[in-house]
Amino acid sequence: MTFDVRRLDIYRKVPKDLTQPTYTGAFISICCCVFMLFLFLSELTGFIATEIVNELYVDDPDKDSGGKIDVSVNISLPNLHCDLVGLDIQDEMGRHEVGHIENSMKVPLNNGYGCRFEGEFSINKVPGNFHISTHGATAQPQNPDMTHIIHKLAFGESVQVQNVQGAFNALGGANRMESNALASHDYILKIVPTVYEDLSGRKRFSYQYTVANKEYVAYSHTGRIIPAIWFRYDLSPITVKYTERRQPFYRFITTICGIIGGTFTVAGIIDSCIFTASEAWKKIQLGKLS
């Protein structure tokens, strides 16, 4: 005698002639399918989409940078000649450069009366400052006009991701054209190391920063001090990390199975309750007629 494998079937089939279709059951079935389709598309959208998770920790994320931070600056001084504009860099490690010109460019504005300064340079990971001034000029002007517009001031690699709202270029668009022409400008920056890791595991090291600013006319015992545009910076010990993540496939399949099973189960209970109540009501009506 051979063993019939069909005995193991836990999904026994009911002949069609023993089932009874109803309008209520059809309506519930249609609603059930529409509901499952909606939930399936919602889960599929969530599975395809990339989630960005952020975390904070105390560490230097870019240990291979040699203790340097790349800086990119783009600033317009519409009332100061390019021959007078220069970049100076200082920090607490003893660095002091006047008239830094490497990887920099000056573009004349207003028929040569103004200047746009663009530059890329590196700073050490210690407190310090860099400033736009006339200190490196051969002859100092009497009344240099430091009114300006900052187009860009960014640190590290560029991070332009739609779902990351960070202050990577917090001073971009800053307009000081209505300021006192003889005033110095101080921008105090708190630089926050930032890491962005995409799905492939590639890391980009950038820096966000917060900023406070003031303007003033400075004097000494010899008279008024030549104005400048100062960017004084310090580094935060806190690192912000953004990580791209996608929902695991097994979790997506588990959720879909839960949606299908749960919807069929609930729909079956609702249909059974409605059918039972309908049959009971018919029996009551027949009892009243007899």
PDB file of C-alpha atoms in Angstrom, residues 5 27 36 59 68 87 94 97 126-127 142 153 176 184 192 205-206 210 228 243 267 288:
ATOM      1  CA  VAL A   5       1.118  12.457  -0.403  1.00  0.00           C
ATOM      2  CA  PHE A  27     -18.183  43.635  -3.129  1.00  0.00           C
ATOM      3  CA  MET A  36      -4.127  45.176  -1.088  1.00  0.00           C
ATOM      4  CA  ASP A  59      35.852  61.622  16.425  1.00  0.00           C
ATOM      5  CA  LYS A  68      43.931  69.740   6.580  1.00  0.00           C
ATOM      6  CA  LEU A  87      43.856  86.620   1.037  1.00  0.00           C
ATOM      7  CA  GLY A  94      51.984  79.524  13.720  1.00  0.00           C
ATOM      8  CA  GLU A  97      50.489  83.926   5.090  1.00  0.00           C
ATOM      9  CA  VAL A 126      43.110  74.127  14.573  1.00  0.00           C
ATOM     10  CA  PRO A 127      41.427  77.434  15.449  1.00  0.00           C
ATOM     11  CA  GLN A 142      43.349 105.479   2.304  1.00  0.00           C
ATOM     12  CA  LEU A 153      32.074  79.669   1.410  1.00  0.00           C
ATOM     13  CA  ARG A 176      26.746  93.509   2.948  1.00  0.00           C
ATOM     14  CA  SER A 184      35.494  95.606   9.117  1.00  0.00           C
ATOM     15  CA  VAL A 192      31.096  70.751  12.169  1.00  0.00           C
ATOM     16  CA  PHE A 205      33.962  64.178   3.956  1.00  0.00           C
ATOM     17  CA  SER A 206      32.509  67.647   4.188  1.00  0.00           C
ATOM     18  CA  THR A 210      27.147  77.907  11.892  1.00  0.00           C
ATOM     19  CA  ALA A 228      39.117  93.656   6.409  1.00  0.00           C
ATOM     20  CA  THR A 243      24.095  57.123   5.853  1.00  0.00           C
ATOM     21  CA  ALA A 267     -12.151  40.246   4.745  1.00  0.00           C
ATOM     22  CA  LYS A 288     -42.943  35.482  10.804  1.00  0.00           C
TER      23      LYS A 288
END
